[in-house]
Tab-separated table of C-alpha atoms and ligand atoms in Angstrom:
chain	number	residue	atom	x	y	z
A	13	MET	CA	0.000	0.000	0.000
A	14	GLY	CA	2.875	2.363	0.795
A	15	GLN	CA	4.225	1.914	-2.730
A	16	ALA	CA	0.801	2.722	-4.213
A	17	LEU	CA	0.467	5.847	-2.041
A	18	ALA	CA	3.912	7.188	-2.873
A	19	GLY	CA	3.392	6.308	-6.540
A	20	ALA	CA	0.168	8.350	-6.620
A	21	PHE	CA	1.907	11.393	-5.110
A	22	LEU	CA	4.656	11.107	-7.715
A	23	LYS	CA	2.172	10.736	-10.549
A	24	ALA	CA	0.364	13.873	-9.359
A	25	GLY	CA	3.643	15.774	-9.529
A	26	HIS	CA	4.370	16.101	-5.798
A	27	PRO	CA	8.047	15.978	-4.808
A	28	THR	CA	8.046	12.732	-2.821
A	29	THR	CA	10.521	11.291	-0.345
A	30	VAL	CA	10.167	7.607	0.536
A	31	TRP	CA	11.349	5.395	3.360
A	32	ASN	CA	10.618	1.708	3.928
A	33	ARG	CA	12.190	-0.703	6.424
A	34	THR	CA	13.098	-3.037	3.575
A	35	ALA	CA	14.748	-0.394	1.430
A	36	SER	CA	14.633	-2.385	-1.810
A	37	LYS	CA	10.836	-2.090	-1.909
A	38	ALA	CA	11.317	1.603	-2.705
A	39	ASP	CA	13.635	0.981	-5.684
A	40	ARG	CA	10.886	1.284	-8.303
A	41	LEU	CA	9.663	4.549	-6.755
A	42	VAL	CA	13.189	5.950	-6.722
A	43	ALA	CA	13.550	4.980	-10.383
A	44	GLU	CA	10.341	6.903	-11.028
A	45	GLY	CA	11.670	10.052	-9.370
A	46	ALA	CA	11.164	9.685	-5.618
A	47	ARG	CA	13.967	10.677	-3.276
A	48	ARG	CA	15.104	7.915	-0.897
A	49	ALA	CA	15.348	9.087	2.704
A	50	ARG	CA	18.416	7.961	4.672
A	51	SER	CA	16.331	7.475	7.822
A	52	VAL	CA	12.819	7.909	9.191
A	53	GLY	CA	13.858	11.241	10.706
A	54	ASP	CA	15.202	12.352	7.335
A	55	ALA	CA	11.921	11.354	5.671
A	56	ILE	CA	9.844	13.333	8.147
A	57	GLY	CA	12.056	16.403	7.802
A	58	ALA	CA	11.925	16.285	3.998
A	59	GLY	CA	8.493	17.766	3.372
A	60	SER	CA	5.471	19.510	4.828
A	61	LEU	CA	3.348	16.336	4.940
A	62	THR	CA	4.301	12.854	6.166
A	63	VAL	CA	2.035	9.948	5.225
A	64	VAL	CA	2.546	6.778	7.243
A	65	CYS	CA	1.111	3.402	6.239
A	66	LEU	CA	2.405	0.325	8.075
A	67	THR	CA	0.978	-3.006	9.172
A	68	ASP	CA	-0.569	-1.759	12.422
A	69	TYR	CA	-0.437	0.965	15.079
A	70	PRO	CA	2.199	-0.734	17.284
A	71	ALA	CA	4.511	-0.749	14.231
A	72	VAL	CA	3.859	2.971	13.710
A	73	ARG	CA	4.663	3.715	17.353
A	74	GLU	CA	7.823	1.583	17.256
A	75	LEU	CA	9.007	3.375	14.144
A	76	LEU	CA	8.239	6.945	15.197
A	77	ASP	CA	9.355	6.505	18.814
A	78	ALA	CA	12.880	5.576	17.759
A	79	ASP	CA	15.927	7.714	18.523
A	80	GLY	CA	16.594	10.387	15.936
A	81	VAL	CA	12.950	10.863	15.001
A	82	ASP	CA	11.884	14.435	15.730
A	83	LEU	CA	8.155	14.964	15.300
A	84	ASP	CA	8.128	18.572	16.470
A	85	GLY	CA	6.315	20.625	13.806
A	86	ALA	CA	5.547	17.595	11.617
A	87	MET	CA	2.190	17.014	9.969
A	88	LEU	CA	1.480	13.302	10.195
A	89	VAL	CA	-1.267	11.516	8.281
A	90	ASN	CA	-1.525	7.942	9.491
A	91	LEU	CA	-3.299	5.706	6.970
A	92	THR	CA	-2.554	2.490	8.881
A	93	SER	CA	-5.639	0.387	9.670
A	94	GLY	CA	-6.633	0.057	13.307
A	95	ASP	CA	-9.400	0.731	15.779
A	96	SER	CA	-10.770	4.037	17.016
A	97	ALA	CA	-9.074	3.837	20.430
A	98	GLN	CA	-5.698	3.309	18.749
A	99	ALA	CA	-6.331	6.297	16.480
A	100	ARG	CA	-7.241	8.592	19.389
A	101	GLU	CA	-4.244	7.392	21.398
A	102	ALA	CA	-1.903	7.871	18.407
A	103	ALA	CA	-3.207	11.436	18.006
A	104	ARG	CA	-2.565	12.276	21.664
A	105	TRP	CA	0.877	10.666	21.488
A	106	ALA	CA	1.875	12.552	18.338
A	107	GLU	CA	0.524	15.844	19.636
A	108	ARG	CA	2.524	15.441	22.869
A	109	ARG	CA	5.587	15.294	20.600
A	110	GLY	CA	4.665	18.519	18.867
A	111	ALA	CA	3.197	17.007	15.711
A	112	ARG	CA	-0.139	17.721	14.104
A	113	TYR	CA	-1.967	14.465	13.408
A	114	LEU	CA	-4.701	13.352	11.065
A	115	ASP	CA	-5.904	9.801	11.148
A	116	GLY	CA	-7.113	8.075	8.023
A	117	ALA	CA	-8.566	4.844	6.716
A	118	ILE	CA	-8.119	3.459	3.236
A	119	MET	CA	-11.169	1.667	1.885
A	120	ALA	CA	-9.551	0.528	-1.348
A	121	VAL	CA	-6.991	-1.915	-2.716
A	122	PRO	CA	-3.546	-0.687	-3.858
A	123	PRO	CA	-4.308	-0.701	-7.620
A	124	ALA	CA	-7.192	1.762	-7.035
A	125	ILE	CA	-4.994	4.287	-5.210
A	126	GLY	CA	-4.654	7.472	-7.238
A	127	THR	CA	-8.086	7.010	-8.839
A	128	ALA	CA	-11.464	8.417	-7.797
A	129	GLU	CA	-12.519	4.859	-6.871
A	130	ALA	CA	-10.208	4.837	-3.849
A	131	MET	CA	-12.228	5.966	-0.832
A	132	ILE	CA	-9.982	7.497	1.813
A	133	LEU	CA	-11.460	8.757	5.079
A	134	HIS	CA	-9.883	11.309	7.401
A	135	SER	CA	-10.538	12.534	10.914
A	136	GLY	CA	-8.798	15.087	13.113
A	137	ALA	CA	-8.572	18.862	13.109
A	138	GLN	CA	-10.505	20.298	10.169
A	139	ALA	CA	-7.888	23.006	9.586
A	140	ASP	CA	-5.205	20.332	9.178
A	141	PHE	CA	-7.362	18.413	6.722
A	142	GLU	CA	-8.170	21.537	4.717
A	143	ALA	CA	-4.524	22.590	4.606
A	144	HIS	CA	-3.575	19.253	3.009
A	145	ALA	CA	-6.796	18.146	1.264
A	146	SER	CA	-5.473	19.058	-2.153
A	147	ALA	CA	-2.279	16.973	-1.771
A	148	LEU	CA	-4.183	14.093	-0.139
A	149	GLY	CA	-6.624	14.212	-3.065
A	150	ALA	CA	-3.852	12.710	-5.210
A	151	LEU	CA	-4.504	9.421	-3.407
A	152	GLY	CA	-8.202	9.079	-4.194
A	153	THR	CA	-11.558	10.470	-3.145
A	154	VAL	CA	-10.856	11.933	0.278
A	155	THR	CA	-13.597	12.605	2.806
A	156	TYR	CA	-13.323	14.552	6.055
A	157	LEU	CA	-15.447	13.015	8.828
A	158	GLY	CA	-14.905	15.216	11.881
A	159	ALA	CA	-12.559	16.293	14.653
A	160	ASP	CA	-12.695	13.023	16.624
A	161	HIS	CA	-9.579	11.148	15.480
A	162	GLY	CA	-11.377	7.821	15.959
A	163	LEU	CA	-14.002	8.481	13.283
A	164	ALA	CA	-12.021	7.275	10.272
A	165	SER	CA	-11.404	3.890	11.929
A	166	LEU	CA	-15.037	3.632	13.026
A	167	TYR	CA	-16.315	4.348	9.518
A	168	ASP	CA	-13.784	1.846	8.217
A	169	VAL	CA	-15.131	-1.009	10.364
A	170	ALA	CA	-18.738	0.122	9.797
A	171	GLY	CA	-18.065	-0.142	6.055
A	172	LEU	CA	-16.542	-3.594	6.514
A	173	ALA	CA	-19.625	-4.661	8.520
A	174	MET	CA	-21.761	-3.620	5.530
A	175	MET	CA	-19.503	-5.344	3.043
A	176	TRP	CA	-19.298	-8.694	4.828
A	177	SER	CA	-22.980	-8.717	5.753
A	178	VAL	CA	-24.045	-8.150	2.145
A	179	LEU	CA	-21.586	-10.773	0.908
A	180	ASN	CA	-22.637	-13.317	3.548
A	181	ALA	CA	-26.324	-12.796	2.719
A	182	TRP	CA	-25.525	-13.364	-0.944
A	183	LEU	CA	-23.513	-16.511	-0.144
A	184	GLN	CA	-26.419	-17.846	1.945
A	185	GLY	CA	-28.807	-17.300	-0.945
A	186	THR	CA	-26.353	-18.776	-3.428
A	187	ALA	CA	-25.869	-21.888	-1.271
A	188	LEU	CA	-29.649	-22.360	-1.093
A	189	LEU	CA	-30.164	-21.984	-4.843
A	190	ARG	CA	-27.265	-24.242	-5.757
A	191	THR	CA	-29.139	-27.118	-4.098
A	192	ALA	CA	-31.680	-26.728	-6.938
A	193	GLY	CA	-29.026	-26.483	-9.635
A	194	VAL	CA	-29.126	-22.676	-9.952
A	195	ASP	CA	-25.588	-21.390	-10.341
A	196	ALA	CA	-24.130	-18.299	-8.662
A	197	GLY	CA	-24.060	-16.365	-11.933
A	198	THR	CA	-27.785	-16.829	-12.420
A	199	PHE	CA	-28.606	-15.658	-8.895
A	200	ALA	CA	-26.180	-12.696	-8.924
A	201	PRO	CA	-28.340	-10.207	-10.941
A	202	PHE	CA	-31.376	-11.007	-8.780
A	203	ALA	CA	-29.302	-10.631	-5.591
A	204	ARG	CA	-27.950	-7.340	-6.850
A	205	GLN	CA	-31.475	-6.042	-7.393
A	206	ILE	CA	-32.481	-7.047	-3.853
A	207	ALA	CA	-29.375	-5.395	-2.363
A	208	ALA	CA	-30.047	-2.184	-4.321
A	209	GLY	CA	-33.704	-2.193	-3.242
A	210	VAL	CA	-32.782	-2.636	0.425
A	211	ALA	CA	-30.197	0.151	0.117
A	212	GLU	CA	-33.055	2.468	-0.900
A	213	TRP	CA	-34.700	1.906	2.480
A	214	LEU	CA	-31.733	3.155	4.480
A	215	PRO	CA	-32.467	6.920	4.606
A	216	GLY	CA	-36.047	6.361	5.834
A	217	TYR	CA	-34.953	3.709	8.318
A	218	ALA	CA	-32.199	6.019	9.540
A	219	GLU	CA	-34.854	8.640	10.313
A	220	GLN	CA	-36.638	6.091	12.490
A	221	ILE	CA	-33.436	5.262	14.346
A	222	ASP	CA	-32.480	8.903	14.854
A	223	SER	CA	-35.969	9.789	16.100
A	224	GLY	CA	-36.245	6.646	18.280
A	225	SER	CA	-39.687	5.884	16.856
A	226	PHE	CA	-40.338	2.733	14.798
A	227	PRO	CA	-43.911	2.687	13.461
A	228	ALA	CA	-44.555	-0.396	11.274
A	229	GLU	CA	-45.167	1.540	8.071
A	230	VAL	CA	-44.648	-1.408	5.743
A	231	SER	CA	-44.224	-4.435	7.994
A	232	ALA	CA	-43.845	-5.394	11.638
A	233	LEU	CA	-40.815	-7.169	13.067
A	234	GLU	CA	-42.968	-10.175	14.045
A	235	THR	CA	-43.851	-10.619	10.334
A	236	ASP	CA	-40.152	-10.564	9.442
A	237	ALA	CA	-39.482	-13.098	12.217
A	238	ARG	CA	-41.931	-15.578	10.648
A	239	ALA	CA	-40.066	-15.282	7.322
A	240	MET	CA	-36.789	-15.793	9.181
A	241	ALA	CA	-38.162	-19.108	10.478
A	242	HIS	CA	-38.785	-20.134	6.842
A	243	LEU	CA	-35.194	-19.259	5.970
A	244	ILE	CA	-33.908	-21.464	8.806
A	245	GLU	CA	-36.245	-24.343	7.935
A	246	GLU	CA	-35.360	-24.198	4.237
A	247	SER	CA	-31.632	-24.048	4.985
A	248	GLU	CA	-31.848	-27.055	7.305
A	249	ALA	CA	-34.101	-29.005	4.930
A	250	VAL	CA	-31.762	-28.690	1.945
A	251	GLY	CA	-28.639	-29.205	4.066
A	252	VAL	CA	-26.968	-25.795	3.889
A	253	ASN	CA	-25.492	-23.862	6.793
A	254	ALA	CA	-28.197	-22.299	8.973
A	255	GLU	CA	-25.937	-20.444	11.454
A	256	LEU	CA	-26.461	-17.002	9.920
A	257	PRO	CA	-30.272	-17.355	9.622
A	258	ARG	CA	-30.405	-18.555	13.256
A	259	LEU	CA	-28.347	-15.572	14.410
A	260	ILE	CA	-30.608	-13.167	12.519
A	261	LYS	CA	-33.725	-14.723	14.070
A	262	ALA	CA	-32.250	-14.876	17.577
A	263	MET	CA	-31.785	-11.102	17.531
A	264	ALA	CA	-35.293	-10.513	16.242
A	265	ASP	CA	-36.722	-12.897	18.867
A	266	ARG	CA	-34.980	-10.959	21.651
A	267	ALA	CA	-36.425	-7.692	20.373
A	268	ILE	CA	-39.893	-9.261	20.142
A	269	ALA	CA	-39.540	-10.621	23.693
A	270	ALA	CA	-38.688	-7.076	24.781
A	271	GLY	CA	-42.026	-5.906	23.341
A	272	HIS	CA	-40.975	-4.619	19.897
A	273	GLY	CA	-42.782	-7.151	17.686
A	274	LYS	CA	-45.292	-4.634	16.351
A	275	GLU	CA	-42.592	-2.111	15.430
A	276	GLN	CA	-40.562	-1.904	12.231
A	277	TYR	CA	-37.258	-3.677	11.507
A	278	PRO	CA	-34.853	-0.828	12.479
A	279	VAL	CA	-35.995	-1.239	16.099
A	280	LEU	CA	-33.336	-3.987	16.128
A	281	ILE	CA	-30.806	-1.178	16.592
A	282	GLU	CA	-31.500	-1.671	20.297
A	283	GLU	CA	-30.122	-5.214	20.050
A	284	PHE	CA	-27.171	-4.095	17.935
A	285	GLY	CA	-26.387	-1.233	20.294
A	286	LYS	CA	-25.460	-3.383	23.292
A	287	PRO	CA	-23.199	-6.349	23.997
A	288	ALA	CA	-24.609	-9.792	23.095
A	289	GLY	CA	-26.701	-11.365	25.830
A	290	ASP	CA	-27.426	-8.120	27.752
B	4	NAP	N1	-3.324	-3.908	0.923
B	4	NAP	C1	-4.590	-3.555	0.972
B	4	NAP	O1	-5.421	-3.992	0.145
B	4	NAP	C2	-5.062	-2.588	2.016
B	4	NAP	C3	-6.351	-1.998	1.884
B	4	NAP	C4	-6.774	-1.075	2.842
B	4	NAP	C5	-5.963	-0.788	3.922
B	4	NAP	N2	-4.739	-1.385	4.022
B	4	NAP	C6	-3.930	-1.091	5.201
B	4	NAP	O2	-2.682	-0.516	4.838
B	4	NAP	C7	-1.708	-0.912	5.809
B	4	NAP	C8	-0.528	-1.507	5.071
B	4	NAP	O3	-0.989	-2.617	4.341
B	4	NAP	P1	-0.073	-3.347	3.259
B	4	NAP	O4	-1.002	-4.129	2.390
B	4	NAP	O5	0.889	-2.401	2.656
B	4	NAP	O6	0.706	-4.351	4.199
B	4	NAP	P2	2.144	-5.009	3.949
B	4	NAP	O7	2.319	-5.290	2.498
B	4	NAP	O8	2.234	-6.131	4.925
B	4	NAP	O9	3.160	-3.859	4.336
B	4	NAP	C9	3.374	-3.499	5.652
B	4	NAP	C10	4.367	-2.366	5.700
B	4	NAP	O10	4.635	-2.048	7.079
B	4	NAP	C11	6.072	-2.104	7.254
B	4	NAP	N3	6.312	-2.465	8.657
B	4	NAP	C12	5.668	-3.382	9.391
B	4	NAP	N4	6.160	-3.412	10.654
B	4	NAP	C13	7.134	-2.481	10.699
B	4	NAP	C14	8.011	-2.029	11.722
B	4	NAP	N5	7.953	-2.544	12.950
B	4	NAP	N6	8.883	-1.049	11.425
B	4	NAP	C15	8.934	-0.515	10.176
B	4	NAP	N7	8.140	-0.901	9.160
B	4	NAP	C16	7.232	-1.868	9.425
B	4	NAP	C17	6.546	-3.103	6.250
B	4	NAP	O11	7.915	-2.927	6.033
B	4	NAP	P3	8.753	-4.088	5.285
B	4	NAP	O12	8.502	-3.862	3.817
B	4	NAP	O13	10.162	-3.828	5.677
B	4	NAP	O14	8.225	-5.398	5.771
B	4	NAP	C18	5.703	-2.695	5.044
B	4	NAP	O15	6.188	-1.520	4.439
B	4	NAP	C19	-2.375	-1.893	6.764
B	4	NAP	O16	-2.761	-1.229	7.943
B	4	NAP	C20	-3.582	-2.343	5.955
B	4	NAP	O17	-4.661	-2.771	6.782
B	4	NAP	C21	-4.268	-2.260	3.091
């Protein structure tokens, strides 16, 4: 990912200095016009913006805490994946060392970096984002989320929750249909239509969640729960995995037991908003 990021800065015409623990991984970038830093401290001192992208936050801390690394006056943008607590802690740590700090999350694969398809999220001081938004825009479509440094990581995992849930639902449906000889390619356009239709509901459902009121405008949760039972029964009958359907129904059953059966589906936010079993 670091190579893709530096490559995008170079392609956009930004003078770019690179450093990587395994120096040879920067050879191609140097051949393309990047300057190779002699050390991490040298890299940070080389420009007005330092972008860091390593395996995880402990690696970032280990690297930047080393002797000879002076963060005073630096502008750090940390695009390493992690959780919101790590991002907030990294911000406090960097700021104690005199650096300005923006956190970031990359929701894209390396080949997309440098194109509008690459979604890159930032959180931290708005003035810092605005001062560097144009340079950071070389990496992809950049979005500022707010002053809380943890927001980029939270959006990152929220996006992953969406991605895996949609994919798992599709795999469940595909497994069911394959038992009747329907292949994945035949189901895919239908599944896509369902996913797009459900996506249309989100703004209205979000209004219900934000207002805390869940009138059953189109259907009640107890109606959904009956259909969930069919999904479990069908899965078991044809011999496909029923764990996901059972999990979905268990959450709905808890909400119904708590008196929400006549309300609409988004009332389940109350189950999602607390630890399992509470
Ligand atoms: N690849 C993706 O599709 C993707 C997508 C979104 C987000 N991300 C995030 O981007 C970050 C980097 O991912 P990647 O795919 O580039 O991973 P990677 O190929 O495993 O590269 C990890 C990088 O971190 C360096 N590193 C690790 N520990 C270090 C340490 N203690 N000191 C100095 N350098 C250290 C490695 O240096 P060496 O080269 O010397 O090993 C390498 O440059 C991760 O947080 C990942 O979650 C990646």
